[in-house]
Coordinates of C-alpha atoms in Angstrom, one line a residue:
Chain A
M1 CA -181.1 -60.8 -4.7
Y2 CA -183.5 -59.2 -7.2
S3 CA -187.3 -59.6 -7.3
E4 CA -189.0 -61.5 -10.2
K5 CA -190.2 -58.2 -11.6
V6 CA -186.8 -56.7 -11.6
M7 CA -185.4 -59.8 -13.4
D8 CA -188.3 -59.6 -15.9
H9 CA -187.6 -56.0 -16.7
F10 CA -183.8 -56.7 -16.9
N11 CA -184.3 -59.7 -19.2
N12 CA -187.0 -58.1 -21.3
P13 CA -186.5 -54.4 -21.0
R14 CA -189.5 -52.4 -22.3
N15 CA -188.9 -49.4 -24.6
V16 CA -185.2 -49.7 -25.2
G17 CA -184.1 -47.4 -28.0
E18 CA -183.5 -43.9 -29.3
M19 CA -185.7 -41.2 -30.9
E20 CA -184.8 -39.1 -33.9
Q21 CA -186.9 -36.1 -32.9
P22 CA -187.8 -36.4 -29.2
S23 CA -189.9 -33.7 -27.5
G24 CA -187.4 -34.0 -24.6
V25 CA -184.3 -36.0 -23.8
G26 CA -182.3 -36.2 -20.7
T27 CA -179.1 -38.0 -19.6
V28 CA -178.3 -38.5 -15.9
G29 CA -175.7 -40.3 -13.8
N30 CA -172.0 -40.7 -14.5
A31 CA -169.7 -43.4 -15.7
K32 CA -167.6 -42.9 -12.5
C33 CA -170.2 -44.4 -10.3
G34 CA -171.2 -46.9 -13.0
D35 CA -174.7 -45.8 -14.0
I36 CA -175.9 -43.6 -16.9
M37 CA -179.5 -43.3 -18.0
R38 CA -180.8 -41.5 -21.0
M39 CA -184.6 -41.0 -21.5
Y40 CA -186.4 -39.9 -24.6
L41 CA -190.0 -38.6 -24.4
D42 CA -192.4 -38.0 -27.2
I43 CA -195.1 -35.5 -25.9
D44 CA -198.2 -34.5 -27.9
E45 CA -199.7 -31.0 -28.1
N46 CA -201.9 -31.7 -25.1
G47 CA -198.9 -32.4 -22.9
V48 CA -199.5 -36.2 -22.9
I49 CA -196.5 -38.5 -23.2
R50 CA -197.1 -40.7 -26.2
E51 CA -193.9 -42.6 -26.2
A52 CA -190.9 -43.1 -23.9
K53 CA -187.6 -44.7 -24.8
F54 CA -184.4 -45.3 -22.8
K55 CA -180.8 -46.4 -23.0
T56 CA -178.9 -47.4 -19.8
F57 CA -175.3 -48.2 -18.9
G58 CA -175.5 -49.9 -15.5
C59 CA -176.3 -52.9 -13.4
G60 CA -179.4 -55.1 -13.5
A61 CA -181.3 -52.7 -11.2
A62 CA -180.4 -49.7 -13.3
V63 CA -181.8 -51.4 -16.5
A64 CA -184.9 -52.6 -14.7
T65 CA -185.7 -49.2 -13.1
S66 CA -185.3 -47.4 -16.5
S67 CA -187.5 -49.9 -18.2
M68 CA -190.2 -49.5 -15.5
A69 CA -189.9 -45.7 -15.4
T70 CA -190.7 -45.6 -19.2
E71 CA -193.7 -47.9 -18.7
L72 CA -195.0 -45.7 -15.9
V73 CA -194.8 -42.4 -17.7
K74 CA -196.3 -43.6 -21.0
G75 CA -199.8 -42.2 -21.5
K76 CA -199.5 -39.8 -18.6
T77 CA -199.6 -36.0 -18.8
V78 CA -196.4 -34.1 -18.0
Q79 CA -197.9 -33.1 -14.6
E80 CA -198.8 -36.8 -13.8
A81 CA -195.3 -37.9 -14.9
L82 CA -193.8 -35.8 -12.2
E83 CA -195.6 -38.0 -9.7
V84 CA -193.6 -41.0 -10.9
T85 CA -191.2 -40.9 -8.1
N86 CA -188.4 -43.3 -7.2
K87 CA -190.7 -44.9 -4.7
A88 CA -193.3 -45.5 -7.3
V89 CA -190.7 -47.1 -9.6
M90 CA -189.5 -49.3 -6.7
E91 CA -193.0 -50.3 -5.7
A92 CA -193.8 -51.2 -9.2
L93 CA -190.8 -53.5 -9.3
D94 CA -191.7 -55.2 -5.9
G95 CA -188.7 -53.5 -4.3
L96 CA -185.0 -53.2 -4.7
P97 CA -182.0 -54.3 -2.6
P98 CA -180.9 -51.4 -0.3
A99 CA -177.7 -50.9 -2.2
K100 CA -179.7 -50.4 -5.4
V101 CA -182.1 -47.7 -4.2
H102 CA -179.9 -45.1 -6.0
C103 CA -180.8 -46.7 -9.3
S104 CA -184.5 -45.8 -8.7
L105 CA -183.4 -42.2 -7.9
L106 CA -181.6 -42.1 -11.1
A107 CA -184.7 -43.2 -13.0
E108 CA -186.7 -40.5 -11.4
E109 CA -184.0 -38.0 -12.3
A110 CA -184.0 -39.2 -15.9
I111 CA -187.7 -38.5 -16.2
H112 CA -187.1 -35.0 -14.8
A113 CA -184.2 -34.3 -17.1
A114 CA -186.2 -35.3 -20.2
L115 CA -189.1 -33.1 -19.0
W116 CA -186.8 -30.2 -18.2
D117 CA -185.4 -30.4 -21.8
Y118 CA -189.0 -30.5 -23.1
A119 CA -189.9 -27.4 -21.0
E120 CA -186.9 -25.5 -22.2
K121 CA -187.4 -26.3 -25.8
N122 CA -191.0 -25.1 -25.6
H123 CA -190.4 -22.2 -23.2
L124 CA -192.8 -23.8 -20.6
T125 CA -192.7 -23.8 -16.9
I126 CA -193.7 -27.1 -15.4
E127 CA -195.0 -26.6 -11.9
G128 CA -192.9 -28.5 -9.3
L129 CA -190.1 -29.4 -11.7
K130 CA -186.6 -28.6 -10.5
K131 CA -183.6 -28.4 -12.7
P132 CA -182.2 -32.0 -12.5
V133 CA -178.7 -32.6 -11.2
E134 CA -176.3 -34.5 -13.4
D135 CA -174.6 -36.3 -10.6
I136 CA -177.1 -38.4 -8.7
E137 CA -174.6 -38.7 -5.7
E138 CA -175.2 -35.0 -5.1
K139 CA -178.9 -35.6 -4.9
I140 CA -178.5 -38.5 -2.5
E141 CA -176.3 -36.3 -0.3
E142 CA -178.9 -33.5 -0.5
D143 CA -181.7 -35.8 0.4
A144 CA -179.6 -37.1 3.3
E145 CA -179.1 -33.6 4.6
Q146 CA -182.8 -32.8 4.6
Chain B
M1 CA -173.1 -75.3 -15.6
I2 CA -169.7 -73.9 -16.7
Y3 CA -167.7 -72.9 -13.7
L4 CA -165.2 -70.1 -14.5
D5 CA -164.7 -68.6 -11.0
N6 CA -161.9 -70.7 -9.7
A7 CA -160.1 -67.7 -8.2
A8 CA -163.2 -67.3 -5.9
T9 CA -163.1 -70.9 -4.9
T10 CA -162.5 -74.4 -6.4
R11 CA -164.2 -77.7 -6.2
V12 CA -162.7 -80.0 -3.6
S13 CA -161.2 -82.8 -5.6
A14 CA -162.4 -86.4 -5.1
E15 CA -159.0 -87.5 -3.7
V16 CA -159.0 -84.7 -1.2
Y17 CA -162.5 -85.5 -0.1
E18 CA -161.6 -89.2 0.4
A19 CA -158.6 -88.2 2.4
M20 CA -160.7 -86.0 4.7
K21 CA -163.6 -88.4 5.3
P22 CA -162.1 -90.6 8.1
Y23 CA -161.5 -87.5 10.3
F24 CA -165.1 -86.6 10.8
C25 CA -166.9 -89.6 12.3
E26 CA -164.2 -92.1 12.9
Q27 CA -160.8 -90.5 13.7
Y28 CA -162.5 -87.6 15.4
A29 CA -160.1 -87.3 18.4
N30 CA -158.5 -84.0 19.3
P31 CA -155.0 -84.4 17.9
S32 CA -153.5 -82.8 21.0
A33 CA -154.9 -85.5 23.3
I34 CA -152.6 -87.9 25.1
Y35 CA -154.5 -91.2 24.6
S36 CA -153.7 -93.6 21.7
F37 CA -157.1 -92.9 20.0
A38 CA -155.7 -89.4 19.1
G39 CA -152.6 -90.9 17.5
S40 CA -154.0 -91.3 14.0
A41 CA -155.3 -87.7 13.9
A42 CA -152.0 -86.3 15.2
K43 CA -150.1 -88.3 12.6
A44 CA -152.4 -87.1 9.9
V45 CA -151.9 -83.4 11.0
D46 CA -148.1 -84.0 10.9
E47 CA -148.3 -85.5 7.4
A48 CA -150.4 -82.6 6.1
R49 CA -147.8 -80.2 7.6
R50 CA -145.1 -82.0 5.8
Q51 CA -147.1 -82.0 2.5
S52 CA -147.9 -78.3 2.8
A53 CA -144.3 -77.4 3.6
A54 CA -142.8 -79.5 0.7
L55 CA -144.6 -77.4 -1.9
I56 CA -142.7 -74.3 -1.1
G57 CA -139.4 -75.8 0.1
A58 CA -140.1 -75.1 3.8
Q59 CA -139.6 -77.2 6.9
P60 CA -142.7 -78.7 8.4
N61 CA -142.2 -76.8 11.7
E62 CA -142.4 -73.6 9.8
I63 CA -146.1 -74.2 8.8
Y64 CA -148.8 -72.9 11.1
F65 CA -152.3 -73.9 10.3
T66 CA -154.9 -71.1 10.4
A67 CA -158.6 -70.7 9.4
G68 CA -157.7 -69.4 6.0
G69 CA -156.0 -66.8 3.9
S70 CA -157.5 -63.7 5.6
E71 CA -156.4 -64.9 9.0
S72 CA -152.9 -65.6 7.8
D73 CA -152.6 -62.2 6.2
N74 CA -154.0 -60.4 9.3
W75 CA -151.7 -62.4 11.6
A76 CA -148.5 -61.9 9.5
V77 CA -148.9 -58.1 9.1
R78 CA -150.0 -57.3 12.6
A79 CA -147.8 -59.6 14.6
A80 CA -144.7 -59.1 12.5
T81 CA -144.9 -55.3 12.7
E82 CA -145.8 -55.4 16.4
A83 CA -142.8 -57.6 17.2
S84 CA -140.4 -55.1 15.5
A85 CA -142.2 -51.9 16.7
G86 CA -139.0 -51.1 18.7
K87 CA -137.1 -50.8 15.4
G88 CA -139.7 -48.8 13.6
K89 CA -143.3 -48.5 12.5
H90 CA -143.1 -48.3 8.7
I91 CA -144.7 -50.9 6.4
I92 CA -144.4 -51.1 2.6
T93 CA -147.2 -52.8 0.5
S94 CA -148.8 -52.3 -2.9
K95 CA -151.9 -50.6 -4.2
I96 CA -153.3 -53.9 -5.5
E97 CA -153.2 -56.1 -2.4
H98 CA -156.2 -58.1 -1.3
H99 CA -158.4 -56.3 1.2
A100 CA -157.1 -58.7 3.9
I101 CA -153.8 -56.9 3.6
L102 CA -155.1 -53.4 2.8
H103 CA -157.6 -53.2 5.5
T104 CA -155.1 -54.5 8.0
C105 CA -152.7 -51.8 6.9
Q106 CA -155.4 -49.2 7.3
Y107 CA -156.1 -50.5 10.8
L108 CA -152.4 -50.2 11.7
E109 CA -152.3 -46.7 10.3
K110 CA -154.9 -45.8 12.9
H111 CA -152.6 -47.2 15.5
G112 CA -149.5 -45.2 14.9
Y113 CA -148.0 -47.1 11.9
E114 CA -147.0 -45.5 8.6
V115 CA -147.7 -47.4 5.3
T116 CA -146.4 -46.8 1.9
Y117 CA -148.5 -48.1 -1.0
I118 CA -146.4 -48.8 -4.0
N119 CA -147.8 -48.2 -7.4
V120 CA -148.0 -50.7 -10.2
D121 CA -147.4 -50.3 -13.9
E122 CA -150.1 -50.8 -16.6
N123 CA -149.6 -54.6 -16.4
G124 CA -150.1 -54.7 -12.6
T125 CA -146.4 -55.3 -11.8
I126 CA -145.2 -53.4 -8.8
K127 CA -142.6 -50.7 -9.5
L128 CA -139.4 -52.0 -8.0
D129 CA -137.6 -48.7 -8.1
E130 CA -140.4 -47.1 -6.1
L131 CA -140.2 -50.0 -3.7
E132 CA -136.5 -49.6 -3.2
A133 CA -136.9 -45.8 -2.8
A134 CA -139.6 -46.3 -0.2
I135 CA -137.3 -48.3 2.2
R136 CA -136.4 -46.4 5.3
P137 CA -134.4 -47.1 8.4
D138 CA -137.7 -47.7 10.3
T139 CA -139.2 -50.0 7.7
T140 CA -139.9 -53.4 9.3
L141 CA -142.1 -55.2 6.8
I142 CA -142.6 -55.5 3.1
T143 CA -145.9 -57.3 2.2
I144 CA -146.5 -57.8 -1.5
M145 CA -148.8 -60.5 -2.9
A146 CA -147.3 -63.3 -5.0
A147 CA -150.0 -63.1 -7.7
N148 CA -153.0 -60.8 -8.0
N149 CA -156.4 -62.3 -7.4
E150 CA -158.2 -60.1 -10.0
I151 CA -155.8 -59.7 -12.9
G152 CA -153.4 -62.6 -12.2
T153 CA -150.2 -60.7 -12.5
I154 CA -147.3 -62.5 -10.8
Q155 CA -145.0 -60.2 -8.9
P156 CA -141.2 -60.1 -9.1
L157 CA -140.9 -62.0 -5.8
K158 CA -137.2 -62.8 -6.2
E159 CA -136.2 -59.1 -6.6
I160 CA -138.5 -58.0 -3.8
G161 CA -137.1 -60.7 -1.5
A162 CA -133.5 -59.7 -2.4
L163 CA -134.3 -56.1 -1.5
A164 CA -135.9 -57.0 1.8
K165 CA -133.0 -59.2 2.7
K166 CA -130.3 -56.6 1.8
N167 CA -132.1 -54.1 4.0
G168 CA -132.8 -56.5 6.9
I169 CA -136.6 -56.2 6.5
L170 CA -139.1 -59.0 6.8
F171 CA -140.8 -60.0 3.5
H172 CA -144.4 -61.4 3.7
T173 CA -146.2 -62.5 0.6
D174 CA -149.9 -63.2 0.3
A175 CA -149.7 -66.3 -1.9
V176 CA -153.4 -67.3 -1.6
Q177 CA -153.8 -67.2 -5.4
A178 CA -150.3 -68.6 -6.2
Y179 CA -149.7 -71.4 -3.8
G180 CA -150.5 -74.7 -5.5
H181 CA -150.7 -73.1 -8.9
I182 CA -147.2 -71.9 -9.6
P183 CA -143.8 -73.0 -8.2
L184 CA -142.7 -71.1 -5.1
D185 CA -139.6 -71.6 -3.1
V186 CA -139.3 -69.6 0.1
D187 CA -135.5 -69.9 0.2
A188 CA -134.8 -69.0 -3.4
L189 CA -137.2 -66.0 -3.1
N190 CA -136.1 -64.9 0.4
I191 CA -139.7 -65.1 1.7
D192 CA -140.0 -64.9 5.5
L193 CA -143.8 -65.1 5.8
L194 CA -146.2 -66.6 3.3
S195 CA -150.1 -66.9 3.5
A196 CA -151.9 -69.7 1.8
S197 CA -155.5 -70.9 1.7
G198 CA -156.8 -74.5 1.1
H199 CA -159.9 -73.8 -1.0
K200 CA -158.1 -72.0 -3.8
F201 CA -156.4 -75.2 -5.1
H202 CA -159.1 -77.9 -4.7
G203 CA -158.8 -78.2 -0.9
P204 CA -161.5 -77.4 1.6
K205 CA -162.7 -74.0 2.8
G206 CA -161.9 -72.6 6.3
I207 CA -158.3 -73.9 6.4
G208 CA -155.0 -72.2 5.5
F209 CA -151.6 -71.7 6.9
L210 CA -149.0 -69.1 7.6
Y211 CA -145.4 -70.0 6.8
I212 CA -143.1 -68.4 9.3
R213 CA -139.4 -68.7 8.6
K214 CA -137.5 -70.3 11.5
G215 CA -136.1 -67.5 13.7
V216 CA -138.6 -64.8 12.8
R217 CA -139.8 -63.3 16.1
M218 CA -143.5 -62.6 16.2
G219 CA -146.5 -63.1 18.6
S220 CA -149.9 -64.6 18.2
L221 CA -153.1 -63.3 16.7
I222 CA -155.3 -66.0 18.3
H223 CA -154.4 -66.6 21.9
G224 CA -155.3 -69.6 23.9
G225 CA -154.1 -73.2 24.0
A226 CA -150.6 -74.4 23.0
Q227 CA -151.5 -75.7 19.5
E228 CA -149.1 -74.9 16.6
R229 CA -146.1 -74.5 18.9
A230 CA -148.1 -72.1 21.0
R231 CA -148.3 -69.6 18.2
R232 CA -151.9 -70.2 17.0
A233 CA -154.4 -71.4 19.5
G234 CA -157.5 -73.4 18.8
T235 CA -158.3 -77.1 18.4
H236 CA -156.9 -78.4 15.1
N237 CA -159.4 -78.7 12.3
T238 CA -158.2 -82.2 11.5
P239 CA -160.3 -82.9 8.4
G240 CA -159.5 -79.4 7.0
I241 CA -155.8 -79.8 7.7
V242 CA -155.7 -83.2 6.1
G243 CA -157.6 -81.8 3.1
L244 CA -155.2 -79.0 2.7
G245 CA -152.2 -81.4 2.9
A246 CA -153.8 -83.8 0.3
A247 CA -154.5 -80.9 -2.0
A248 CA -150.9 -79.7 -1.7
A249 CA -149.6 -83.1 -2.5
L250 CA -151.9 -83.4 -5.5
A251 CA -150.8 -79.9 -6.7
A252 CA -147.2 -80.9 -6.3
A253 CA -147.7 -84.0 -8.4
Q254 CA -149.7 -82.3 -11.2
M255 CA -148.4 -78.8 -11.2
E256 CA -146.4 -79.0 -14.4
K257 CA -149.2 -80.6 -16.3
S258 CA -151.9 -78.2 -15.0
I259 CA -149.8 -75.2 -15.8
D260 CA -149.4 -76.4 -19.4
K261 CA -153.1 -77.3 -19.8
E262 CA -154.5 -74.1 -18.2
T263 CA -152.0 -71.8 -20.0
T264 CA -153.0 -73.2 -23.4
L265 CA -156.7 -72.9 -22.7
R266 CA -156.3 -69.4 -21.1
D267 CA -154.4 -68.1 -24.1
Y268 CA -157.0 -69.6 -26.5
L269 CA -159.7 -67.8 -24.5
I270 CA -157.8 -64.5 -24.5
K271 CA -157.1 -64.7 -28.2
R272 CA -160.7 -65.5 -29.2
V273 CA -162.2 -62.8 -27.0
L274 CA -159.8 -60.1 -28.2
E275 CA -160.2 -61.1 -31.9
E276 CA -164.0 -61.6 -31.8
I277 CA -165.3 -58.9 -29.5
P278 CA -164.6 -55.4 -30.5
Y279 CA -163.5 -52.8 -28.0
S280 CA -162.3 -55.4 -25.5
R281 CA -159.0 -55.5 -23.7
I282 CA -157.1 -57.9 -21.5
N283 CA -156.0 -56.7 -18.1
G284 CA -152.8 -57.9 -16.4
H285 CA -149.5 -59.1 -17.5
L286 CA -149.6 -61.3 -20.6
V287 CA -146.7 -63.6 -19.6
N288 CA -146.1 -63.2 -15.9
R289 CA -149.6 -64.3 -15.2
L290 CA -151.4 -67.0 -13.3
P291 CA -152.1 -69.9 -15.7
N292 CA -155.8 -69.9 -14.9
N293 CA -156.6 -66.2 -15.0
A294 CA -158.2 -64.1 -17.8
N295 CA -159.5 -60.6 -17.0
F296 CA -161.2 -58.5 -19.7
C297 CA -162.8 -55.1 -20.0
F298 CA -165.5 -54.5 -22.5
R299 CA -166.1 -50.9 -23.1
F300 CA -169.6 -49.3 -22.9
I301 CA -171.1 -52.0 -20.7
E302 CA -171.3 -52.7 -17.0
G303 CA -170.0 -55.8 -15.2
E304 CA -173.0 -56.8 -13.1
S305 CA -175.4 -56.9 -16.1
L306 CA -172.8 -59.1 -17.8
L307 CA -172.6 -61.5 -14.9
I308 CA -176.4 -61.8 -14.6
L309 CA -176.7 -62.6 -18.3
L310 CA -173.8 -65.1 -18.2
D311 CA -175.5 -66.7 -15.2
Q312 CA -178.6 -67.2 -17.2
K313 CA -176.5 -69.2 -19.7
G314 CA -175.2 -71.3 -16.8
I315 CA -171.8 -69.6 -16.7
C316 CA -170.3 -68.6 -13.4
A317 CA -167.9 -65.6 -13.5
S318 CA -166.9 -62.5 -11.6
S319 CA -166.4 -58.8 -12.2
G320 CA -164.7 -55.8 -10.6
S321 CA -167.6 -53.5 -11.2
A322 CA -168.9 -51.2 -8.4
C323 CA -172.1 -53.2 -8.2
T324 CA -170.1 -56.3 -7.3
S325 CA -167.6 -54.6 -5.0
G326 CA -170.3 -53.3 -2.7
S327 CA -169.3 -49.7 -3.1
L328 CA -169.7 -47.1 -5.9
D329 CA -166.1 -47.5 -6.9
P330 CA -164.9 -50.2 -9.3
S331 CA -162.1 -52.5 -8.3
H332 CA -159.0 -50.8 -6.8
V333 CA -156.8 -53.1 -8.8
L334 CA -158.2 -52.0 -12.2
L335 CA -158.0 -48.3 -11.1
A336 CA -154.4 -48.9 -10.0
I337 CA -153.4 -50.2 -13.5
G338 CA -154.7 -46.9 -14.9
L339 CA -158.1 -47.8 -16.3
P340 CA -160.7 -45.0 -16.3
H341 CA -163.7 -45.7 -14.1
E342 CA -166.1 -46.4 -17.0
T343 CA -163.8 -49.0 -18.4
A344 CA -163.2 -50.6 -15.0
H345 CA -166.9 -51.0 -14.5
G346 CA -167.1 -53.3 -17.5
S347 CA -164.6 -55.9 -16.3
L348 CA -165.0 -59.7 -16.4
R349 CA -162.8 -62.2 -14.6
L350 CA -162.8 -65.8 -15.9
T351 CA -160.7 -68.2 -13.9
L352 CA -160.1 -71.7 -15.2
S353 CA -159.2 -75.0 -13.4
D354 CA -157.6 -78.1 -14.8
E355 CA -161.1 -79.5 -15.2
T356 CA -162.1 -76.7 -17.7
T357 CA -162.5 -77.9 -21.3
K358 CA -162.1 -76.3 -24.6
E359 CA -165.8 -76.8 -25.3
E360 CA -166.6 -74.8 -22.2
I361 CA -164.4 -72.0 -23.4
D362 CA -166.1 -72.1 -26.8
V363 CA -169.6 -71.9 -25.3
T364 CA -168.5 -69.1 -23.1
V365 CA -167.0 -67.0 -25.9
E366 CA -170.1 -67.4 -28.0
A367 CA -172.4 -66.4 -25.1
L368 CA -170.1 -63.5 -24.3
K369 CA -170.3 -62.2 -27.9
N370 CA -174.1 -62.1 -27.8
I371 CA -174.3 -60.6 -24.3
V372 CA -171.8 -57.9 -25.0
A373 CA -173.6 -56.9 -28.2
R374 CA -177.0 -56.9 -26.5
L375 CA -175.8 -54.7 -23.6
R376 CA -174.1 -52.3 -26.0
S377 CA -177.3 -52.0 -28.0
M378 CA -178.9 -50.5 -24.9
S379 CA -175.9 -48.4 -23.7
P380 CA -176.0 -44.6 -24.0
L381 CA -172.2 -44.6 -24.0
Y382 CA -172.1 -46.9 -27.0
E383 CA -174.8 -44.7 -28.7
D384 CA -172.6 -41.6 -28.2
F385 CA -169.5 -43.5 -29.4
V386 CA -171.2 -44.6 -32.6
K387 CA -172.6 -41.1 -33.3
A388 CA -169.2 -39.5 -32.8
Q389 CA -167.6 -42.0 -35.1
R390 CA -170.3 -41.3 -37.8
Q391 CA -169.7 -37.6 -37.4
D392 CA -165.9 -38.2 -37.8
R393 CA -166.5 -40.1 -41.0
E394 CA -168.8 -37.4 -42.4
K395 CA -166.1 -34.7 -41.8

């Protein structure tokens, strides 16, 4: 059901953990639908993401997409991190089963939530960053309407 | 491999397989045929019918072979309500039925029937007072499962049967998880219709039956030839029917021993898990419970992740998490017993057979301890819980 890459990131998740003093932290998803992701970012004075950590409650795909998302944003600038979309995460994992696509949306949303927190703390405006939604189902419905 | 998913399906036992073998390549005649070559197949079908009936105190001519539990459930609910539509169009069932019942009820609701879904208590036992209060003059069928497939709770069939009889209502029970596992007597329990499935008790897949009490009026679901007293058409699945009968005979012979063995192992498993894994709970009734069923919830973790990691240790299990139910909602059964969504997502069902060993249970518990700890170490819910506890202590 899952690709080898998904299984690899589920079995050996990269960057699991917490940060004491993150530059930004965001939690998305809800326990009702069974997925919660929390992402921590450590961002230097030039706006480059030095470290990313995550914790996830969810299925195999939820863990793998969180792990891949942290890998993809590390070393990128804040602006570049915005380009790590759910599609980018899915491609990097060699795809997800259709029922699990919402996990990759959650990963994208987790990055945005952490960046939003960073921007708020530092009174910055990040071009192209929208306030993240807590409930990913709303986002899926919004996307469907568009 | 450690196979702990016997509620999903079981291994066909060696005796059953041997009994089935002649009916593939040698005695392959259509049992309905007139020539003598068909005699052996016809006799074998009769014998299986007798064996299947004996296990529930029924008469052989009250057993109608079907393609399995889902067909039996669909047939019972649709045909029994259709036949009595003149009297009324109200059905009573429970919130924890198998989807073969629930989806059939939903189908009937779209076609002019009313359905009352009875609640269950925290152990998964249906509320009898609610059931009694739901009975109306136009109620024609009560359908309540004998034992739940997820949490193993055995329902008070005798009381339900008595209520149905007193009010002149047909009583159907989906006994797919119970038949061959626990004693059932259709007369003592006032059961009019009963569904069973071969592969749940070491028989083959694709075969089951519906017990229809003599005198119950109802039509067919599968129309065609005159098989099964013209109530269920289709050429007899001779090897399947023979296998079902052989499995029923074996179950009858070994039931007492199997119940003892499985119950002891099950209770050992439950005790170890609850004692050795913090923030775990057992779902379902502790006493009125299928001998082979253990269903746990582990807080702060999600079921599919748990299943994948157990699979990597060679352990086959199942879960009621959203990811395994094919929707975003966790199991309707776990929600019906009052569990919050996040707890219901972290469920694990382990179902034993009489082949399960204590060593296998020990290996499973050890694996489970490691896996639950590992998943909690990466769970934001657990992180929040630990932080809240720390703050409480500091206050």
